[in-house]
Amino acid sequence: MPNRVHSYVHLHLVSDATGETLIAVARAAAAQYASVRAIEHVYPLVRSTKQLDRVTTEIEAAPGIVLYTLIGAELAERLEARCKEYGAPCVSVLAPVLNVFQSYLGTQSTPRIGGQHVLNADYFRRIDALNYTLVHDDGQMVEDLEEADVVLIGISRTSKTPTGIYLANRGIKTANIPIVPGIPLPPQLESLSGPLVVGLVASPERIVQIRQNRLLSLNDRDNTAYVDRLAVAEEIAFTRKLCARHEWPTIDVTRRSIEETAAAILALHKEHRDA
């Protein structure tokens, strides 16, 4: 088949549930093609032929790659037949994985739409973690820090809050404590025995850049100390010394995404829990 060079590609993501699995897979694949912009068309909760017909009409209007997770065989076959008519490649994201499971386990799967979103104990554990994390953001409610799984510390703009929320979605109760010049840290922090304490740091240049953008968005041009490189470097040095004194691990988030930072913390948390 001839190579097709596009500056963009339409990605049609068809799901009978929320579409989260499809979005994650599609973005992971699209990220490997830096010169191509993926235009996502997400169709969640497609569970009838009428709904599917609306989807295929849109696929015909903007042909591209079609990925789907449809449990019902009739809908899947109908989608694949239409895509074949349009010349649009169509792939079931779960089919190869389910085939491996079936071959290894020697048994058929039990089709369940959105089965990963069932309201089980794990789901409620994640909700509980999210509630805890939101209440313990930015140094609040330090009286019960011992109940946390992870406590993040760091200076302003080291992504403590978004990292904590990401961890909460993985079921990890996360509190975060800001390190602010001239303001003492809560005494509860240094006496923790259960939670894993992790320091987040970054290069002074990166912190200054983010803080400058923050001040611009707030239309605040007077807070020069907040973006002074030497002052920022001192804040980072203080964080590193504090963590070294207590043997708390540090993670440099300068070039890390939230997901990468969270993955590193999850690995540290597993080691901490096992120990």
mmCIF file of C-alpha atoms in Angstrom:
data_model
loop_
_atom_site.group_PDB
_atom_site.id
_atom_site.type_symbol
_atom_site.label_atom_id
_atom_site.label_comp_id
_atom_site.label_asym_id
_atom_site.label_seq_id
_atom_site.Cartn_x
_atom_site.Cartn_y
_atom_site.Cartn_z
ATOM 1 C CA MET A 1 0.000 0.000 0.000
ATOM 2 C CA PRO A 2 1.495 3.448 -0.881
ATOM 3 C CA ASN A 3 2.717 5.701 1.865
ATOM 4 C CA ARG A 4 0.331 8.526 2.699
ATOM 5 C CA VAL A 5 1.821 11.720 4.040
ATOM 6 C CA HIS A 6 -0.573 13.941 5.988
ATOM 7 C CA SER A 7 0.003 16.883 8.307
ATOM 8 C CA TYR A 8 -3.070 15.711 10.210
ATOM 9 C CA VAL A 9 -5.151 12.582 10.665
ATOM 10 C CA HIS A 10 -8.728 12.108 11.783
ATOM 11 C CA LEU A 11 -9.011 9.649 14.689
ATOM 12 C CA HIS A 12 -12.515 8.276 15.183
ATOM 13 C CA LEU A 13 -12.842 6.639 18.603
ATOM 14 C CA VAL A 14 -16.040 4.629 18.983
ATOM 15 C CA SER A 15 -16.972 3.122 22.347
ATOM 16 C CA ASP A 16 -20.021 1.643 24.035
ATOM 17 C CA ALA A 17 -18.665 2.947 27.378
ATOM 18 C CA THR A 18 -16.798 6.134 28.344
ATOM 19 C CA GLY A 19 -14.087 5.911 25.692
ATOM 20 C CA GLU A 20 -11.246 6.403 28.177
ATOM 21 C CA THR A 21 -9.418 3.269 27.037
ATOM 22 C CA LEU A 22 -9.592 4.343 23.405
ATOM 23 C CA ILE A 23 -8.416 7.861 24.109
ATOM 24 C CA ALA A 24 -5.399 6.592 26.064
ATOM 25 C CA VAL A 25 -4.397 4.102 23.340
ATOM 26 C CA ALA A 26 -4.962 6.564 20.494
ATOM 27 C CA ARG A 27 -2.919 9.310 22.149
ATOM 28 C CA ALA A 28 -0.097 6.926 23.002
ATOM 29 C CA ALA A 29 0.087 5.871 19.343
ATOM 30 C CA ALA A 30 -0.317 9.377 17.911
ATOM 31 C CA ALA A 31 2.468 10.689 20.169
ATOM 32 C CA GLN A 32 4.928 8.580 18.154
ATOM 33 C CA TYR A 33 4.279 10.759 15.081
ATOM 34 C CA ALA A 34 5.456 14.226 16.041
ATOM 35 C CA SER A 35 4.897 15.693 12.564
ATOM 36 C CA VAL A 36 1.248 14.635 12.443
ATOM 37 C CA ARG A 37 -1.599 16.344 14.283
ATOM 38 C CA ALA A 38 -4.337 13.967 15.394
ATOM 39 C CA ILE A 39 -7.880 15.347 15.252
ATOM 40 C CA GLU A 40 -9.934 13.315 17.709
ATOM 41 C CA HIS A 41 -13.600 12.492 17.210
ATOM 42 C CA VAL A 42 -14.823 10.689 20.329
ATOM 43 C CA TYR A 43 -18.152 8.826 20.317
ATOM 44 C CA PRO A 44 -18.924 7.406 23.789
ATOM 45 C CA LEU A 45 -21.930 5.303 24.853
ATOM 46 C CA VAL A 46 -22.679 3.981 21.350
ATOM 47 C CA ARG A 47 -25.086 1.124 22.099
ATOM 48 C CA SER A 48 -27.661 1.053 19.298
ATOM 49 C CA THR A 49 -27.641 0.837 15.509
ATOM 50 C CA LYS A 50 -29.236 4.288 15.322
ATOM 51 C CA GLN A 51 -26.379 5.784 17.340
ATOM 52 C CA LEU A 52 -23.826 3.884 15.280
ATOM 53 C CA ASP A 53 -25.350 5.135 12.016
ATOM 54 C CA ARG A 54 -24.796 8.727 13.168
ATOM 55 C CA VAL A 55 -21.170 7.846 13.909
ATOM 56 C CA THR A 56 -20.558 6.227 10.515
ATOM 57 C CA THR A 57 -22.035 9.280 8.787
ATOM 58 C CA GLU A 58 -19.399 11.417 10.498
ATOM 59 C CA ILE A 59 -16.663 8.931 9.607
ATOM 60 C CA GLU A 60 -17.717 9.117 5.954
ATOM 61 C CA ALA A 61 -17.587 12.934 6.083
ATOM 62 C CA ALA A 62 -14.068 12.965 7.602
ATOM 63 C CA PRO A 63 -12.312 9.681 6.736
ATOM 64 C CA GLY A 64 -9.461 8.561 8.951
ATOM 65 C CA ILE A 65 -8.389 5.844 11.356
ATOM 66 C CA VAL A 66 -11.194 4.206 13.326
ATOM 67 C CA LEU A 67 -10.515 2.579 16.689
ATOM 68 C CA TYR A 68 -13.308 0.988 18.664
ATOM 69 C CA THR A 69 -14.286 -0.894 21.795
ATOM 70 C CA LEU A 70 -17.708 -2.357 21.126
ATOM 71 C CA ILE A 71 -18.699 -5.457 23.077
ATOM 72 C CA GLY A 72 -21.736 -6.268 20.897
ATOM 73 C CA ALA A 73 -20.717 -8.362 17.872
ATOM 74 C CA GLU A 74 -23.535 -6.961 15.718
ATOM 75 C CA LEU A 75 -22.470 -3.348 16.218
ATOM 76 C CA ALA A 76 -18.800 -4.193 15.699
ATOM 77 C CA GLU A 77 -19.531 -6.020 12.433
ATOM 78 C CA ARG A 78 -21.737 -3.159 11.219
ATOM 79 C CA LEU A 79 -19.005 -0.598 11.977
ATOM 80 C CA GLU A 80 -16.310 -2.650 10.246
ATOM 81 C CA ALA A 81 -18.505 -3.160 7.159
ATOM 82 C CA ARG A 82 -19.170 0.585 6.850
ATOM 83 C CA CYS A 83 -15.516 1.443 7.320
ATOM 84 C CA LYS A 84 -14.578 -1.035 4.611
ATOM 85 C CA GLU A 85 -16.965 0.777 2.263
ATOM 86 C CA TYR A 86 -15.304 4.111 3.088
ATOM 87 C CA GLY A 87 -11.753 2.739 2.850
ATOM 88 C CA ALA A 88 -11.139 3.690 6.495
ATOM 89 C CA PRO A 89 -8.889 1.358 8.536
ATOM 90 C CA CYS A 90 -10.881 0.009 11.470
ATOM 91 C CA VAL A 91 -9.353 -1.736 14.504
ATOM 92 C CA SER A 92 -10.803 -3.246 17.663
ATOM 93 C CA VAL A 93 -8.427 -2.162 20.431
ATOM 94 C CA LEU A 94 -9.443 -4.910 22.862
ATOM 95 C CA ALA A 95 -9.816 -7.865 20.465
ATOM 96 C CA PRO A 96 -6.101 -8.876 20.331
ATOM 97 C CA VAL A 97 -5.815 -8.680 24.120
ATOM 98 C CA LEU A 98 -9.017 -10.653 24.668
ATOM 99 C CA ASN A 99 -7.771 -13.306 22.230
ATOM 100 C CA VAL A 100 -4.582 -13.735 24.258
ATOM 101 C CA PHE A 101 -6.605 -14.032 27.480
ATOM 102 C CA GLN A 102 -8.912 -16.592 25.866
ATOM 103 C CA SER A 103 -6.037 -18.643 24.474
ATOM 104 C CA TYR A 104 -4.135 -18.652 27.768
ATOM 105 C CA LEU A 105 -7.103 -19.178 30.084
ATOM 106 C CA GLY A 106 -8.930 -21.606 27.815
ATOM 107 C CA THR A 107 -12.280 -19.962 28.435
ATOM 108 C CA GLN A 108 -14.569 -17.416 26.811
ATOM 109 C CA SER A 109 -14.874 -13.873 28.133
ATOM 110 C CA THR A 110 -18.090 -12.609 29.721
ATOM 111 C CA PRO A 111 -18.960 -9.426 27.782
ATOM 112 C CA ARG A 112 -19.564 -6.461 30.108
ATOM 113 C CA ILE A 113 -19.903 -2.942 28.763
ATOM 114 C CA GLY A 114 -17.720 -0.603 30.819
ATOM 115 C CA GLY A 115 -16.709 -3.489 33.059
ATOM 116 C CA GLN A 116 -13.680 -1.582 34.364
ATOM 117 C CA HIS A 117 -16.000 1.087 35.808
ATOM 118 C CA VAL A 118 -17.954 -1.237 38.071
ATOM 119 C CA LEU A 119 -18.770 0.226 41.507
ATOM 120 C CA ASN A 120 -16.594 -2.125 43.520
ATOM 121 C CA ALA A 121 -14.300 -1.666 46.525
ATOM 122 C CA ASP A 122 -11.470 -0.393 44.331
ATOM 123 C CA TYR A 123 -13.729 2.302 42.856
ATOM 124 C CA PHE A 124 -14.782 3.585 46.276
ATOM 125 C CA ARG A 125 -11.155 3.469 47.450
ATOM 126 C CA ARG A 126 -10.248 5.840 44.617
ATOM 127 C CA ILE A 127 -13.134 8.159 45.478
ATOM 128 C CA ASP A 128 -12.038 8.173 49.121
ATOM 129 C CA ALA A 129 -8.480 8.968 48.049
ATOM 130 C CA LEU A 130 -9.689 11.823 45.859
ATOM 131 C CA ASN A 131 -11.752 13.310 48.693
ATOM 132 C CA TYR A 132 -8.763 13.107 51.055
ATOM 133 C CA THR A 133 -6.429 14.667 48.495
ATOM 134 C CA LEU A 134 -8.689 17.627 47.751
ATOM 135 C CA VAL A 135 -9.170 18.383 51.465
ATOM 136 C CA HIS A 136 -5.419 18.124 52.154
ATOM 137 C CA ASP A 137 -4.229 20.298 49.277
ATOM 138 C CA ASP A 138 -1.735 23.125 49.815
ATOM 139 C CA GLY A 139 -0.989 22.451 53.484
ATOM 140 C CA GLN A 140 -4.572 22.162 54.710
ATOM 141 C CA MET A 141 -5.771 19.794 57.458
ATOM 142 C CA VAL A 142 -2.274 18.817 58.650
ATOM 143 C CA GLU A 143 -3.717 17.326 61.846
ATOM 144 C CA ASP A 144 -4.315 13.959 60.165
ATOM 145 C CA LEU A 145 -1.336 13.746 57.785
ATOM 146 C CA GLU A 146 -0.579 10.319 59.230
ATOM 147 C CA GLU A 147 -3.603 8.965 57.332
ATOM 148 C CA ALA A 148 -2.015 9.832 53.984
ATOM 149 C CA ASP A 149 -0.297 7.288 51.764
ATOM 150 C CA VAL A 150 1.962 9.942 50.249
ATOM 151 C CA VAL A 151 2.879 13.482 51.339
ATOM 152 C CA LEU A 152 4.351 15.736 48.656
ATOM 153 C CA ILE A 153 6.495 18.694 49.642
ATOM 154 C CA GLY A 154 7.988 21.361 47.410
ATOM 155 C CA ILE A 155 8.173 25.030 46.587
ATOM 156 C CA SER A 156 5.534 26.831 44.560
ATOM 157 C CA ARG A 157 5.047 25.620 40.952
ATOM 158 C CA THR A 158 6.497 22.117 41.327
ATOM 159 C CA SER A 159 3.170 20.521 40.277
ATOM 160 C CA LYS A 160 2.252 19.211 43.721
ATOM 161 C CA THR A 161 -1.523 19.591 43.296
ATOM 162 C CA PRO A 162 -1.950 17.998 39.841
ATOM 163 C CA THR A 163 0.415 15.187 40.791
ATOM 164 C CA GLY A 164 -1.591 14.563 43.965
ATOM 165 C CA ILE A 165 -4.870 14.438 42.063
ATOM 166 C CA TYR A 166 -3.398 12.004 39.547
ATOM 167 C CA LEU A 167 -2.202 9.769 42.384
ATOM 168 C CA ALA A 168 -5.631 9.979 44.026
ATOM 169 C CA ASN A 169 -7.163 8.626 40.828
ATOM 170 C CA ARG A 170 -4.907 5.625 41.333
ATOM 171 C CA GLY A 171 -6.236 5.179 44.867
ATOM 172 C CA ILE A 172 -3.347 6.899 46.702
ATOM 173 C CA LYS A 173 -4.345 9.315 49.480
ATOM 174 C CA THR A 174 -2.053 12.277 48.865
ATOM 175 C CA ALA A 175 -1.458 15.426 50.899
ATOM 176 C CA ASN A 176 0.827 18.229 49.800
ATOM 177 C CA ILE A 177 2.750 20.753 51.887
ATOM 178 C CA PRO A 178 4.135 23.916 50.274
ATOM 179 C CA ILE A 179 7.604 25.114 51.219
ATOM 180 C CA VAL A 180 7.350 28.900 51.564
ATOM 181 C CA PRO A 181 10.276 31.124 52.618
ATOM 182 C CA GLY A 182 9.772 32.468 56.130
ATOM 183 C CA ILE A 183 6.881 30.157 56.968
ATOM 184 C CA PRO A 184 7.704 27.169 59.220
ATOM 185 C CA LEU A 185 6.663 23.715 58.102
ATOM 186 C CA PRO A 186 3.967 21.990 60.185
ATOM 187 C CA PRO A 187 5.576 20.014 63.046
ATOM 188 C CA GLN A 188 3.458 16.964 62.109
ATOM 189 C CA LEU A 189 5.503 16.578 58.924
ATOM 190 C CA GLU A 190 8.768 15.638 60.596
ATOM 191 C CA SER A 191 7.172 13.079 62.917
ATOM 192 C CA LEU A 192 5.362 11.037 60.252
ATOM 193 C CA SER A 193 5.950 7.294 60.397
ATOM 194 C CA GLY A 194 3.444 5.802 57.958
ATOM 195 C CA PRO A 195 3.236 7.973 54.829
ATOM 196 C CA LEU A 196 5.916 8.225 52.173
ATOM 197 C CA VAL A 197 7.216 11.814 52.021
ATOM 198 C CA VAL A 198 8.523 12.893 48.613
ATOM 199 C CA GLY A 199 10.175 16.191 47.740
ATOM 200 C CA LEU A 200 9.479 17.670 44.306
ATOM 201 C CA VAL A 201 12.190 19.905 42.854
ATOM 202 C CA ALA A 202 12.977 21.506 39.497
ATOM 203 C CA SER A 203 15.621 23.685 37.925
ATOM 204 C CA PRO A 204 15.542 27.370 38.933
ATOM 205 C CA GLU A 205 15.089 28.349 35.276
ATOM 206 C CA ARG A 206 12.011 26.199 34.908
ATOM 207 C CA ILE A 207 10.439 27.444 38.141
ATOM 208 C CA VAL A 208 11.098 31.092 37.219
ATOM 209 C CA GLN A 209 9.541 30.567 33.786
ATOM 210 C CA ILE A 210 6.369 29.012 35.229
ATOM 211 C CA ARG A 211 6.102 31.657 37.960
ATOM 212 C CA GLN A 212 6.492 34.483 35.441
ATOM 213 C CA ASN A 213 3.645 33.054 33.391
ATOM 214 C CA ARG A 214 1.596 32.741 36.565
ATOM 215 C CA LEU A 215 2.148 36.385 37.493
ATOM 216 C CA LEU A 216 1.271 37.498 33.964
ATOM 217 C CA SER A 217 -2.016 35.607 34.147
ATOM 218 C CA LEU A 218 -2.749 37.364 37.464
ATOM 219 C CA ASN A 219 -1.580 40.727 36.075
ATOM 220 C CA ASP A 220 0.849 40.953 39.009
ATOM 221 C CA ARG A 221 4.144 42.637 38.086
ATOM 222 C CA ASP A 222 5.211 43.702 41.581
ATOM 223 C CA ASN A 223 6.125 40.340 43.122
ATOM 224 C CA THR A 224 9.748 40.385 41.971
ATOM 225 C CA ALA A 225 11.067 38.143 44.770
ATOM 226 C CA TYR A 226 8.750 35.374 43.581
ATOM 227 C CA VAL A 227 10.584 35.223 40.232
ATOM 228 C CA ASP A 228 14.101 36.126 41.375
ATOM 229 C CA ARG A 229 16.407 33.347 40.174
ATOM 230 C CA LEU A 230 18.748 33.459 43.176
ATOM 231 C CA ALA A 231 15.839 33.371 45.608
ATOM 232 C CA VAL A 232 14.301 30.443 43.737
ATOM 233 C CA ALA A 233 17.632 28.589 43.762
ATOM 234 C CA GLU A 234 17.797 29.050 47.539
ATOM 235 C CA GLU A 235 14.248 27.645 47.908
ATOM 236 C CA ILE A 236 15.222 24.575 45.882
ATOM 237 C CA ALA A 237 18.455 24.114 47.857
ATOM 238 C CA PHE A 238 16.458 24.280 51.097
ATOM 239 C CA THR A 239 14.101 21.558 49.813
ATOM 240 C CA ARG A 240 16.997 19.293 48.870
ATOM 241 C CA LYS A 241 18.702 19.761 52.252
ATOM 242 C CA LEU A 242 15.464 19.145 54.136
ATOM 243 C CA CYS A 243 14.848 15.904 52.241
ATOM 244 C CA ALA A 244 18.436 14.758 52.635
ATOM 245 C CA ARG A 245 18.277 15.379 56.399
ATOM 246 C CA HIS A 246 15.186 13.197 56.759
ATOM 247 C CA GLU A 247 16.175 10.703 54.036
ATOM 248 C CA TRP A 248 13.085 11.590 51.998
ATOM 249 C CA PRO A 249 13.403 10.851 48.268
ATOM 250 C CA THR A 250 13.317 13.746 45.801
ATOM 251 C CA ILE A 251 12.099 13.803 42.214
ATOM 252 C CA ASP A 252 13.237 16.407 39.695
ATOM 253 C CA VAL A 253 10.123 17.368 37.726
ATOM 254 C CA THR A 254 11.893 19.762 35.326
ATOM 255 C CA ARG A 255 11.415 17.543 32.271
ATOM 256 C CA ARG A 256 8.789 15.147 33.599
ATOM 257 C CA SER A 257 5.108 15.066 32.797
ATOM 258 C CA ILE A 258 2.622 14.667 35.649
ATOM 259 C CA GLU A 259 2.135 11.040 34.595
ATOM 260 C CA GLU A 260 5.885 10.322 34.702
ATOM 261 C CA THR A 261 6.255 11.958 38.106
ATOM 262 C CA ALA A 262 3.294 9.977 39.444
ATOM 263 C CA ALA A 263 4.719 6.725 38.039
ATOM 264 C CA ALA A 264 8.000 7.351 39.870
ATOM 265 C CA ILE A 265 6.115 8.087 43.107
ATOM 266 C CA LEU A 266 4.023 4.932 42.739
ATOM 267 C CA ALA A 267 7.208 2.881 42.404
ATOM 268 C CA LEU A 268 8.658 4.556 45.518
ATOM 269 C CA HIS A 269 5.384 4.000 47.382
ATOM 270 C CA LYS A 270 5.451 0.293 46.560
ATOM 271 C CA GLU A 271 9.016 0.005 47.909
ATOM 272 C CA HIS A 272 8.032 2.001 51.012
ATOM 273 C CA ARG A 273 4.969 -0.164 51.640
ATOM 274 C CA ASP A 274 6.859 -3.409 51.120
ATOM 275 C CA ALA A 275 9.605 -2.263 53.480
#
